[in-house]
Coordinates of C-alpha atoms and ligand atoms in Angstrom, one line a residue:
M1 CA 5.4 234.6 138.8
T2 CA 5.5 230.9 139.8
R3 CA 8.0 229.5 142.3
T4 CA 9.5 227.3 139.6
L5 CA 10.0 230.3 137.4
R6 CA 11.6 232.2 140.3
R7 CA 13.8 229.3 141.1
L8 CA 14.8 229.0 137.4
L9 CA 15.5 232.8 137.3
V10 CA 17.7 232.7 140.5
G11 CA 19.5 229.6 139.2
T12 CA 20.2 231.1 135.8
T13 CA 21.2 234.5 137.1
A14 CA 23.9 232.7 139.2
A15 CA 24.9 230.8 136.1
A16 CA 25.0 234.0 134.1
I17 CA 28.1 235.1 135.9
A18 CA 29.9 232.2 134.1
L19 CA 27.6 231.4 131.3
V20 CA 25.5 234.5 130.8
A21 CA 22.5 232.6 129.6
V22 CA 19.1 233.7 130.8
S23 CA 16.3 231.3 130.6
V24 CA 13.0 232.2 132.1
A25 CA 10.7 229.8 130.4
S26 CA 7.7 228.6 132.3
A27 CA 6.5 226.1 129.9
H28 CA 4.2 223.2 129.4
S29 CA 5.4 222.6 125.9
V30 CA 9.1 222.6 126.5
L31 CA 11.6 224.6 124.4
I32 CA 14.1 222.0 123.5
A33 CA 16.3 223.7 120.9
T34 CA 17.1 227.2 119.6
E35 CA 19.0 228.6 116.7
P36 CA 21.3 230.3 117.5
V37 CA 21.9 228.1 120.5
A38 CA 21.3 230.0 123.8
D39 CA 24.3 231.9 125.1
V40 CA 26.7 230.9 122.3
V41 CA 28.9 233.4 120.6
V42 CA 28.2 233.2 116.8
D43 CA 30.7 234.5 114.3
A44 CA 28.3 236.0 111.8
S45 CA 25.0 237.8 112.1
P46 CA 22.3 235.1 112.0
S47 CA 19.6 235.4 109.3
R48 CA 16.9 234.1 111.6
V49 CA 16.1 232.9 115.1
L50 CA 14.4 229.5 115.4
L51 CA 12.7 227.9 118.5
R52 CA 11.8 224.2 118.6
F53 CA 9.4 222.9 121.2
D54 CA 8.7 219.3 122.2
E55 CA 5.0 219.7 121.3
P56 CA 3.1 221.9 118.9
V57 CA 2.5 225.5 120.0
D58 CA 0.1 228.2 118.9
T59 CA 1.6 231.7 118.1
G60 CA -1.5 233.6 116.9
L61 CA -1.5 235.9 119.9
G62 CA 0.6 239.0 120.5
E63 CA 4.3 239.1 119.6
A64 CA 5.3 235.5 119.4
L65 CA 9.0 236.0 118.9
Q66 CA 11.0 239.1 119.2
V67 CA 14.7 239.9 119.1
F68 CA 16.2 242.9 120.9
D69 CA 19.6 244.5 120.9
G70 CA 21.5 245.7 124.0
S71 CA 19.4 248.9 124.2
A72 CA 16.1 246.9 123.9
Q73 CA 15.5 248.0 120.3
R74 CA 13.8 245.4 118.0
V75 CA 16.1 244.0 115.4
D76 CA 13.9 241.2 113.9
A77 CA 11.9 241.4 110.7
G78 CA 8.6 241.2 112.7
R79 CA 7.2 238.3 110.5
I80 CA 6.6 235.0 112.2
E81 CA 7.2 231.8 110.1
R82 CA 6.1 228.3 111.1
P83 CA 8.1 225.7 109.3
T84 CA 6.4 222.9 111.4
P85 CA 3.8 223.1 114.2
R86 CA 6.7 222.6 116.8
E87 CA 8.9 225.4 115.3
V88 CA 8.7 229.1 115.4
V89 CA 11.0 231.3 113.3
V90 CA 11.5 235.1 112.9
P91 CA 13.8 236.3 110.1
I92 CA 16.5 238.9 110.8
D93 CA 16.8 241.0 107.7
E94 CA 19.5 243.4 108.9
E95 CA 23.2 242.7 109.6
L96 CA 23.6 242.6 113.4
P97 CA 26.6 244.4 114.8
D98 CA 28.7 242.6 117.4
G99 CA 27.1 242.3 120.8
T100 CA 24.5 240.5 122.9
Y101 CA 20.9 240.0 121.7
T102 CA 17.9 239.0 123.7
V103 CA 15.2 236.7 122.3
A104 CA 11.8 236.9 124.0
W105 CA 8.9 234.6 123.0
R106 CA 5.3 233.9 123.9
A107 CA 3.0 231.1 122.8
I108 CA 0.1 229.0 123.8
S109 CA 1.2 225.5 124.6
A110 CA -0.5 222.3 123.4
D111 CA -2.4 222.1 126.8
S112 CA -3.8 225.6 126.3
D113 CA -1.7 227.3 128.8
P114 CA 0.1 230.6 127.9
I115 CA 3.9 230.2 128.1
S116 CA 6.8 232.5 127.6
G117 CA 10.5 232.7 128.0
A118 CA 13.7 234.5 126.9
F119 CA 17.4 233.7 126.2
V120 CA 20.4 235.5 124.9
F121 CA 22.9 234.9 122.1
H122 CA 26.0 236.9 121.1
V123 CA 27.3 238.0 117.7
G124 CA 31.1 238.3 117.4
E125 CA 31.6 238.9 121.1
R126 CA 29.6 239.3 124.3
G127 CA 28.1 242.8 124.6
A128 CA 28.5 245.2 127.5
N129 CA 25.4 243.6 129.2
P130 CA 25.9 239.9 128.5
A131 CA 22.8 239.0 130.5
G132 CA 20.8 240.8 127.8
V133 CA 17.7 242.9 128.4
V134 CA 15.3 240.2 129.6
P135 CA 13.7 242.0 132.5
N136 CA 12.8 245.0 130.1
V137 CA 11.3 242.9 127.4
L138 CA 9.6 240.1 129.2
D139 CA 6.9 242.0 131.1
D140 CA 4.4 239.8 132.9
S141 CA 0.8 240.5 132.3
P142 CA -0.6 243.1 134.8
P143 CA -1.7 241.6 138.2
A144 CA -5.4 242.3 137.4
V145 CA -5.2 240.0 134.4
D146 CA -3.5 237.3 136.5
V147 CA -6.1 237.5 139.3
L148 CA -9.0 237.5 136.9
F149 CA -7.5 234.7 134.8
T150 CA -7.1 232.4 137.8
G151 CA -10.4 233.7 139.4
G152 CA -12.2 233.0 136.1
R153 CA -11.0 229.4 136.2
F154 CA -12.2 229.1 139.8
F155 CA -15.7 230.4 138.9
E156 CA -15.9 228.2 135.8
F157 CA -15.1 225.1 137.8
A158 CA -17.4 226.1 140.7
F159 CA -20.4 226.7 138.4
L160 CA -19.7 223.7 136.2
L161 CA -19.7 221.4 139.2
L162 CA -22.9 223.1 140.5
C163 CA -24.6 222.8 137.2
A164 CA -23.8 219.1 136.6
G165 CA -24.1 218.1 140.3
G166 CA -27.3 220.1 140.6
V167 CA -28.9 218.1 137.7
A168 CA -27.8 214.8 139.3
A169 CA -29.1 215.8 142.8
L170 CA -32.5 217.0 141.3
V171 CA -33.2 213.8 139.5
F172 CA -31.9 211.5 142.3
A173 CA -31.3 212.8 145.8
L174 CA -33.9 215.5 145.7
R175 CA -36.5 213.7 143.6
S176 CA -39.0 213.7 146.5
A177 CA -38.7 217.4 147.3
D178 CA -42.1 219.2 147.0
E179 CA -43.0 221.2 143.9
R180 CA -42.3 224.6 145.5
V181 CA -38.7 223.5 146.4
H182 CA -38.2 221.9 142.9
R183 CA -39.3 225.1 141.1
R184 CA -36.9 227.2 143.2
L185 CA -34.1 224.7 142.7
Y186 CA -34.6 225.0 138.9
G187 CA -34.3 228.8 139.4
V188 CA -31.0 228.2 141.1
L189 CA -29.9 225.9 138.2
T190 CA -30.9 228.6 135.7
A191 CA -28.7 231.1 137.6
C192 CA -25.8 228.7 137.7
G193 CA -26.1 228.0 133.9
G194 CA -26.1 231.8 133.3
A195 CA -23.1 232.3 135.5
L196 CA -21.2 229.5 133.8
A197 CA -21.9 230.9 130.4
F198 CA -20.7 234.3 131.5
W199 CA -17.4 233.1 133.0
S200 CA -16.8 230.8 130.0
L201 CA -17.2 233.6 127.6
L202 CA -15.0 235.9 129.8
G203 CA -12.4 233.2 129.7
I204 CA -11.7 234.0 126.0
P205 CA -10.5 237.7 126.4
L206 CA -8.7 236.7 129.7
Q207 CA -6.8 234.0 127.9
G208 CA -5.9 236.4 125.1
A209 CA -4.6 239.1 127.5
K210 CA -2.7 236.5 129.6
A211 CA -1.1 234.9 126.5
A212 CA -0.1 238.1 124.8
G213 CA 1.1 239.6 128.2
T214 CA -1.1 242.7 127.7
G215 CA -3.6 244.6 129.7
L216 CA -7.3 243.7 130.1
A217 CA -8.5 246.2 127.5
E218 CA -6.4 244.5 124.7
G219 CA -8.0 241.2 125.6
F220 CA -11.3 242.5 124.5
T221 CA -10.2 243.6 121.0
W222 CA -11.7 241.7 118.1
D223 CA -8.3 240.6 117.0
T224 CA -7.5 239.0 120.3
I225 CA -10.9 237.4 120.7
S226 CA -10.9 235.9 117.2
S227 CA -7.3 234.6 117.7
V228 CA -8.3 232.8 120.9
V229 CA -11.5 231.4 119.3
G230 CA -9.2 229.9 116.7
T231 CA -7.4 227.9 119.4
R232 CA -8.6 224.7 121.0
Y233 CA -9.1 226.5 124.3
G234 CA -11.3 229.1 122.7
K235 CA -13.4 226.5 121.0
V236 CA -13.9 224.6 124.2
E237 CA -14.9 227.8 126.0
L238 CA -17.5 228.5 123.3
I239 CA -18.9 225.0 123.5
R240 CA -19.1 225.2 127.3
A241 CA -20.9 228.5 127.1
G242 CA -23.3 227.1 124.6
L243 CA -24.0 224.0 126.7
A244 CA -24.5 226.3 129.8
V245 CA -27.0 228.5 127.9
G246 CA -28.8 225.3 126.8
L247 CA -29.0 224.1 130.4
L248 CA -30.3 227.6 131.4
A249 CA -33.1 227.3 128.8
V250 CA -34.0 223.7 129.9
A251 CA -34.0 224.7 133.6
L252 CA -36.4 227.6 132.7
V253 CA -38.7 225.0 131.0
L254 CA -38.4 222.7 134.0
R255 CA -39.7 225.4 136.3
R256 CA -43.1 225.3 134.6
A257 CA -43.2 221.7 133.1
T258 CA -44.9 218.8 134.7
G259 CA -45.4 215.1 133.9
A260 CA -43.9 213.8 130.7
T261 CA -42.6 217.2 129.6
R262 CA -40.6 217.4 132.9
E263 CA -39.2 213.9 132.3
T264 CA -38.1 214.8 128.8
A265 CA -36.6 218.1 130.0
N266 CA -34.8 216.3 132.8
A267 CA -33.3 213.9 130.3
A268 CA -32.2 216.9 128.2
A269 CA -30.6 218.5 131.3
A270 CA -28.7 215.3 132.0
V271 CA -27.3 215.2 128.5
L272 CA -26.2 218.9 128.7
A273 CA -24.7 218.3 132.1
A274 CA -22.8 215.3 130.8
G275 CA -21.5 217.5 127.9
L276 CA -20.3 220.1 130.4
V277 CA -18.5 217.5 132.5
A278 CA -16.6 216.4 129.3
T279 CA -15.4 219.9 128.4
P280 CA -12.4 220.5 130.9
P281 CA -10.2 217.6 129.7
F282 CA -10.2 218.9 126.1
A283 CA -8.7 222.2 127.0
G284 CA -6.3 221.3 129.7
H285 CA -3.3 219.1 130.6
A286 CA -5.3 215.9 130.0
S287 CA -5.6 216.8 126.4
T288 CA -1.9 216.3 125.8
A289 CA -1.4 213.3 128.1
G290 CA -3.3 210.6 126.1
T291 CA -6.7 208.9 126.1
L292 CA -6.4 207.4 129.6
S293 CA -5.8 210.8 131.0
V294 CA -8.9 212.2 129.2
V295 CA -11.1 209.4 130.4
A296 CA -9.8 209.7 133.9
D297 CA -10.3 213.4 133.9
V298 CA -13.9 213.1 132.7
A299 CA -14.6 210.6 135.5
H300 CA -12.8 212.9 138.0
V301 CA -14.9 215.9 137.0
L302 CA -18.1 213.9 136.9
A303 CA -17.4 212.5 140.4
A304 CA -16.4 215.9 141.7
A305 CA -19.7 217.4 140.3
M306 CA -21.9 214.7 142.0
W307 CA -20.1 215.2 145.3
V308 CA -19.6 219.0 145.4
G309 CA -22.4 220.2 143.3
G310 CA -24.7 217.6 144.7
L311 CA -24.0 218.7 148.3
G312 CA -24.4 222.3 147.3
F313 CA -27.9 221.6 145.9
V314 CA -28.9 219.4 148.9
V315 CA -28.0 222.2 151.3
I316 CA -29.8 224.8 149.2
A317 CA -32.9 222.5 149.1
L318 CA -32.9 222.1 152.8
W319 CA -32.6 225.8 153.3
L320 CA -35.5 226.5 150.8
A321 CA -37.7 223.7 152.3
L322 CA -38.4 225.8 155.5
E323 CA -40.7 223.8 157.8
Q324 CA -40.4 220.8 155.5
R325 CA -36.6 220.8 156.0
W326 CA -36.3 217.8 158.2
P327 CA -38.9 215.6 156.6
L328 CA -37.1 216.3 153.3
A329 CA -33.8 215.5 155.0
T330 CA -35.0 212.0 156.0
R331 CA -35.3 211.1 152.3
A332 CA -32.8 213.4 150.5
V333 CA -29.7 213.0 152.8
P334 CA -29.5 209.2 152.7
R335 CA -29.8 209.3 148.9
F336 CA -27.2 212.0 148.6
S337 CA -25.0 210.0 150.9
M338 CA -25.1 207.0 148.5
M339 CA -24.3 209.2 145.6
A340 CA -21.4 210.7 147.5
V341 CA -19.8 207.4 148.5
V342 CA -19.6 206.2 144.9
S343 CA -18.4 209.6 143.7
V344 CA -15.6 209.8 146.3
G345 CA -14.3 206.4 145.2
V346 CA -14.3 207.4 141.5
L347 CA -12.8 210.8 142.4
L348 CA -9.9 209.4 144.3
V349 CA -9.0 206.7 141.7
A350 CA -9.3 209.1 138.8
G351 CA -7.5 211.9 140.6
T352 CA -4.6 209.4 141.4
V353 CA -4.4 208.2 137.8
N354 CA -4.2 211.7 136.5
G355 CA -1.8 212.8 139.2
Y356 CA 0.5 209.9 138.2
L357 CA 0.2 210.7 134.5
Q358 CA 1.2 214.4 135.1
I359 CA 4.0 213.7 137.6
R360 CA 5.5 210.3 136.9
S361 CA 8.1 210.4 139.7
W362 CA 8.1 210.8 143.5
R363 CA 10.5 213.7 143.1
G364 CA 8.0 215.5 141.0
L365 CA 5.6 215.4 143.9
W366 CA 7.7 217.6 146.2
D367 CA 10.2 219.2 143.9
T368 CA 7.8 221.0 141.6
D369 CA 5.0 223.6 142.2
Y370 CA 2.6 221.2 140.5
G371 CA 3.4 218.4 142.9
L372 CA 3.1 220.7 145.9
L373 CA -0.3 222.0 144.7
L374 CA -1.5 218.4 144.3
L375 CA -0.3 217.5 147.8
A376 CA -2.2 220.6 149.1
K377 CA -5.3 219.3 147.3
I378 CA -4.9 215.8 148.8
A379 CA -4.3 217.3 152.3
L380 CA -7.6 219.3 151.9
V381 CA -9.5 216.2 150.9
I382 CA -8.5 214.3 154.0
P383 CA -10.7 216.3 156.5
L384 CA -13.5 216.1 153.9
L385 CA -13.3 212.3 154.0
G386 CA -13.3 212.4 157.8
L387 CA -16.4 214.6 158.0
G388 CA -18.1 212.4 155.3
A389 CA -17.3 209.2 157.2
Y390 CA -18.6 210.8 160.5
N391 CA -21.9 211.9 158.9
N392 CA -22.4 208.5 157.3
K393 CA -21.9 206.7 160.6
Y394 CA -23.8 209.0 162.9
A395 CA -25.8 211.8 161.3
V396 CA -27.3 210.0 158.2
P397 CA -28.8 207.0 160.1
R398 CA -30.5 209.3 162.7
L399 CA -31.7 211.7 160.0
R400 CA -33.1 208.8 158.0
A401 CA -34.9 207.4 161.0
G402 CA -36.2 210.9 161.8
V403 CA -34.8 210.8 165.4
A404 CA -32.1 213.4 165.1
Q405 CA -32.3 215.9 167.9
P406 CA -32.2 219.7 167.3
G407 CA -28.5 219.8 168.3
E408 CA -27.7 217.0 165.9
R409 CA -29.5 218.7 163.1
R410 CA -27.7 222.0 163.8
R411 CA -24.4 220.1 163.8
F412 CA -25.3 218.4 160.5
L413 CA -25.9 221.7 158.8
Q414 CA -22.7 223.2 160.3
T415 CA -20.7 220.2 159.1
A416 CA -22.2 220.6 155.6
G417 CA -21.2 224.3 155.6
V418 CA -17.6 223.4 156.6
E419 CA -17.5 220.8 153.9
L420 CA -18.6 223.3 151.3
G421 CA -16.0 225.7 152.5
I422 CA -13.2 223.1 152.1
M423 CA -14.6 222.1 148.7
A424 CA -14.4 225.8 147.6
T425 CA -10.8 225.9 148.7
I426 CA -10.0 222.7 146.8
I427 CA -11.6 224.3 143.7
A428 CA -9.4 227.3 144.2
V429 CA -6.3 225.1 144.5
T430 CA -7.4 223.3 141.3
A431 CA -7.7 226.6 139.4
V432 CA -4.0 227.2 140.1
L433 CA -3.1 223.6 139.5
V434 CA -4.5 223.5 136.0
N435 CA -2.3 226.5 135.1
A436 CA 0.8 225.1 136.7
N437 CA 3.5 223.4 134.7
P438 CA 2.9 219.7 135.1
A439 CA 5.7 218.1 137.1
R440 CA 6.7 215.8 134.2
H441 CA 7.3 218.8 132.1
A442 CA 8.9 220.9 134.8
L443 CA 11.5 218.1 135.4
T444 CA 12.2 217.7 131.6
E445 CA 12.7 221.5 131.4
E446 CA 15.1 221.4 134.3
A447 CA 17.0 218.6 132.6
A448 CA 17.0 220.5 129.3
A449 CA 18.4 223.6 131.0
A450 CA 21.1 221.5 132.6
A451 CA 21.8 219.7 129.2
G452 CA 21.8 223.1 127.4
H453 CA 24.7 224.1 129.6
G454 CA 26.7 221.1 128.8
H455 CA 25.6 218.6 131.5
T456 CA 23.9 215.4 131.1
P457 CA 21.3 215.3 133.9
S458 CA 21.8 212.3 136.2
G459 CA 18.1 211.4 136.0
G460 CA 18.2 211.3 132.2
G461 CA 16.9 214.0 130.0
P462 CA 17.5 215.8 126.7
V463 CA 21.1 215.5 125.6
H464 CA 22.6 218.4 123.6
A465 CA 26.1 218.0 122.2
E466 CA 28.2 220.0 119.8
V467 CA 29.6 218.1 116.8
D468 CA 32.4 219.1 114.5
F469 CA 32.7 217.5 111.1
G470 CA 35.8 219.4 110.2
E471 CA 34.4 221.5 107.4
F472 CA 31.2 222.3 109.2
A473 CA 29.7 221.9 112.6
G474 CA 26.4 221.7 114.4
M475 CA 24.4 220.5 117.4
V476 CA 23.0 217.1 118.1
M477 CA 19.9 216.8 120.3
V478 CA 18.5 213.6 121.7
E479 CA 15.1 214.0 123.2
P480 CA 13.7 213.1 125.7
G481 CA 16.9 211.3 126.5
T482 CA 15.1 208.7 128.5
P483 CA 14.8 205.0 127.7
G484 CA 12.2 204.4 124.9
A485 CA 11.4 206.3 121.7
N486 CA 13.7 209.3 121.2
T487 CA 13.9 212.1 118.6
I488 CA 17.5 212.7 117.3
T489 CA 18.1 216.1 115.6
L490 CA 21.2 217.4 113.8
Q491 CA 21.2 221.1 113.5
L492 CA 23.9 222.6 111.4
D493 CA 25.6 225.8 112.7
H494 CA 24.6 228.5 110.2
S495 CA 26.8 231.1 111.9
K496 CA 29.8 229.4 110.2
P497 CA 30.4 230.2 106.5
N498 CA 29.9 227.6 103.8
V499 CA 27.3 225.5 105.5
P500 CA 26.9 222.6 103.0
D501 CA 23.7 221.3 101.6
L502 CA 23.6 217.8 103.0
A503 CA 22.2 215.0 100.8
E504 CA 21.6 212.5 103.6
V505 CA 22.0 212.2 107.3
T506 CA 22.0 208.8 109.2
F507 CA 22.2 208.2 112.9
S508 CA 23.3 204.8 114.3
A509 CA 23.2 204.1 118.0
T510 CA 25.0 201.2 119.7
L511 CA 25.0 200.2 123.4
A512 CA 28.0 198.2 124.5
E513 CA 26.7 196.6 127.7
P514 CA 24.3 194.9 127.3
A515 CA 25.1 194.7 123.5
V516 CA 22.3 196.5 121.6
G517 CA 22.4 197.8 118.0
P518 CA 23.5 199.3 115.9
I519 CA 20.0 200.9 115.6
V520 CA 20.1 202.8 112.3
A521 CA 17.7 205.7 111.6
E522 CA 17.6 207.9 108.5
A523 CA 16.9 211.5 109.2
T524 CA 14.7 213.8 107.1
Q525 CA 15.3 217.5 106.6
T526 CA 12.6 219.7 108.3
V527 CA 14.1 223.1 107.6
H528 CA 17.3 223.9 105.8
G529 CA 20.2 222.4 107.8
T530 CA 18.0 220.7 110.4
W531 CA 17.7 216.9 110.1
V532 CA 15.4 214.9 112.4
A533 CA 14.9 211.2 113.0
E534 CA 11.9 210.4 115.1
D535 CA 10.9 207.3 117.1
V536 CA 14.5 206.0 117.5
Q537 CA 14.1 203.2 120.0
L538 CA 16.9 203.7 122.6
T539 CA 15.1 201.3 124.9
L540 CA 17.8 200.7 127.6
P541 CA 19.5 203.1 129.9
G542 CA 23.2 203.5 129.5
S543 CA 25.9 205.3 127.6
W544 CA 25.1 204.9 123.9
D545 CA 27.6 205.4 121.1
L546 CA 25.9 207.6 118.5
R547 CA 27.5 207.8 115.1
I548 CA 26.3 210.6 112.9
E549 CA 27.0 210.2 109.1
A550 CA 26.3 213.3 107.0
R551 CA 26.7 212.9 103.2
V552 CA 27.5 215.8 101.0
G553 CA 26.8 215.2 97.3
E554 CA 27.4 211.7 95.9
F555 CA 30.5 210.7 97.7
D556 CA 31.6 213.0 100.5
L557 CA 30.8 211.3 103.8
F558 CA 31.5 213.1 107.1
T559 CA 31.2 211.2 110.4
E560 CA 31.2 212.1 114.1
N561 CA 30.8 209.9 117.1
I562 CA 29.5 211.1 120.4
Q563 CA 28.5 209.4 123.7
V564 CA 24.8 209.9 124.6
Q565 CA 23.6 209.1 128.2
I566 CA 20.1 207.7 128.1
G567 CA 18.5 207.5 131.6
G568 CA 20.6 207.8 134.7
T569 CA 24.3 208.6 134.7
P570 CA 26.4 205.5 135.3
E571 CA 28.4 205.4 138.6
Ligands
LIG1 C1 -13.4 217.7 146.4 C2 -12.4 217.1 145.8 C3 -11.9 217.5 144.4 C4 -12.5 218.3 143.5 C5 -13.7 219.2 143.6 C6 -11.7 218.3 142.3 C7 -11.9 218.9 141.2 C8 -11.1 219.0 140.1 C9 -11.4 219.7 138.9 C10 -12.6 220.6 138.6 C11 -10.3 219.5 138.0 C12 -10.1 220.2 136.7 C13 -10.2 219.2 135.5 C14 -9.6 219.8 134.2 O1 -9.4 221.0 134.1 O2 -9.4 219.0 133.3 C15 -9.4 218.6 138.7 C16 -8.2 218.2 138.2 C17 -7.4 217.3 138.8 N1 -7.5 216.8 140.1 FE1 -9.1 217.0 141.3 N2 -10.6 217.4 142.6 C18 -10.8 216.9 143.8 C19 -9.9 216.0 144.5 C20 -8.8 215.5 143.9 C21 -7.9 214.5 144.5 C22 -8.2 213.9 145.9 C23 -6.9 214.3 143.7 C24 -5.7 213.4 143.8 C25 -5.7 212.2 144.3 C26 -7.1 215.1 142.5 C27 -6.3 215.2 141.4 C28 -6.5 216.0 140.3 C29 -5.5 216.0 139.2 C30 -4.2 215.3 139.1 C31 -6.1 216.9 138.3 C32 -5.5 217.3 136.9 C33 -5.0 218.7 137.0 C34 -4.4 219.1 135.6 O3 -5.1 219.4 134.7 O4 -3.2 219.1 135.5 N3 -8.2 215.8 142.7 N4 -9.9 218.3 139.9

C-alpha cells in the first residue's frame, strides 16, 4: 500500500467519524464523480451505481465494480455497462433495504496502471456500520504479486537498457575490440534479448493479477492474459518481447557474421534497439501527458541506455578481454566517455521536462510519493555525476595515453562497479516511480476529495456543489476547477422521485472582477440525467457566478445560481 494511499485512508477514517465516507482510491485516472454521491443518504434504492473518471479507464479485468451490503454480500446485478469510456456503471436490480452500502471498484487507468478504490452510500438512513465494509472487500493483491510486479518492471528496464546500450557500445565504443571479445559480447547481447523477452511476456500475467487483485495463478489463466493483451499495456509488452526476440536472433547472426553481413546485421540491431527504446513511453505515464512527454521520454530512455547499458557492456568487454584489457581500454574508454557526456546532458534535460510535466508544482515534489521518489532519483544521480566527472578529468586521459598505473586501473574498475551499483538502484527507484500516482494527479485527487466533502480547495481543484431546482435536484461538478478549459457536469439526483426528462441544459459563467463573460455553454446528455459541457474556457482565477438553466418540455425553465471558485481561494 502506498504512503499516499495510507495518508488518504488515515485522513478519511478521521473524517468518517463526522462524514462516514471512505475513499481509498489510489488512482492515476481520477474518480471525479459518483452516483449515488459518496457518503450521501439517498431516499430511495438506486437502480445503478455510476463512476466517472477524468480519463478513459479499462474494465476488462476482474470485478470492475461491486456493491456490497453491510454484511459484505453482493447486491449488484454483476453486469458492467460502459456508457462512455470515462464511465462505469453496474445496475442494481433488487430493491435495497435501508442501510449503508459499500462500492468497490478496480480498473486500469489510461496510463496502464492498475487502480482501485471504494466508497459508501446510504439508503434511507445510515446503517449500523456507516463506514461500510471496505477493508473486507478491497483486498490488495498478495505481496508475492506486488513484489514480482515491481521486480518485473525493474528487470524489464535493466535488460532494455542493456540491450539498447549494448548495441550502441558495440558499434561505437567497442568497435575496435578483437573478434573473440566481439563474439562473446554478441553472446551477452543474445542473453539480454532473451531475458528482456521473458520479462516482457511475464509482465502480461503479472499486470492481470495486479489489476484484478488476485493471486499469481489467476494471472496465468487464458481469460486474464487475453484481457491484458487487449489493453495498450499488453500490446506494448508483446511488441517489446517481439523486438527483443528479433534482437536475440540478430545477435546470434552477428556472432558468426563478418564483413558486409555484419554491417547489415549491425544496422538491423540498431533499428531493433531504437524500437525497444521507444516502447516504454507508450505504456506509461508519458502516454497520457501529451506528445512532448512522449518525445522527452524516448530521449530519456535512449540516453539512459547509452549511459547505463553502454557502461555495462564496456565493463563486460574489459573483463572478457583478459590480457588485452588495458590496450582495449585506451581506445574504448575515451569513446565511451564521449558517448556518456552527450547522454548525460540529454538524460538530465529530458528527465527534468518529464518531471515537470508529471508534477507541475513545487508542492508536488515534496508532498507526494511521486515527488519524493523523483527526488530520490535525482539524489542518486548526483554521486554518479561526481564519479563521471572525476573519471573524465583524471582516469580517462591517463588510460587513453596508456600511462595509468596498476593502482589507477584498479581504482577505475572499482569506480565503474560502484557506478553500475548506483545505476541499478536508480532503475529500482524508477520501477517504483512508474507505478506511483503522478504528483499532478495525486494533488487533483486530494483536491477532489476535499471538494467532495463540501470544501473548495484553496489551490483550486474540482468543484462539486449541490443544486436545488425546487421540483428536482442534482450535483454540479466543475473539473479540473483550475484556470483554463473546464468540464461542467450537471447530474440529476435519481434518488428523488419524478426526475424530469430535461430538454436542454445551458451553463453560463460570469466573473465580476475583472469582468468576463457571460461564457455560455450548451450541455449534451451523456447518460440519462447527466448533462456535460466540455471545454468551457474559465480562463481566469476567481469566484465565478455559474448560472444553470434546465429546460423541461417547451416552456418550463428552471434556474439555479452557484459560486464556483476557479484557482486559489480569494483572501
Ligand atoms: C542513471 C540515471 C537514470 C536512469 C537509468 C533513468 C531511467 C529511466 C527509465 C528507464 C524510465 C522509464 C521510462 C518509462 O517507463 O516511460 C525513466 C523515467 C523517468 N525518469 Fe529517469 N532515469 C535516470 C535519471 C533521471 C533523472 C536525473 C531524472 C530527473 C531529472 C529522471 C526523471 C525521470 C522521470 C520524470 C521519468 C518518468 C517517470 C514516469 O513514467 O512517471 N530520471 N527513467
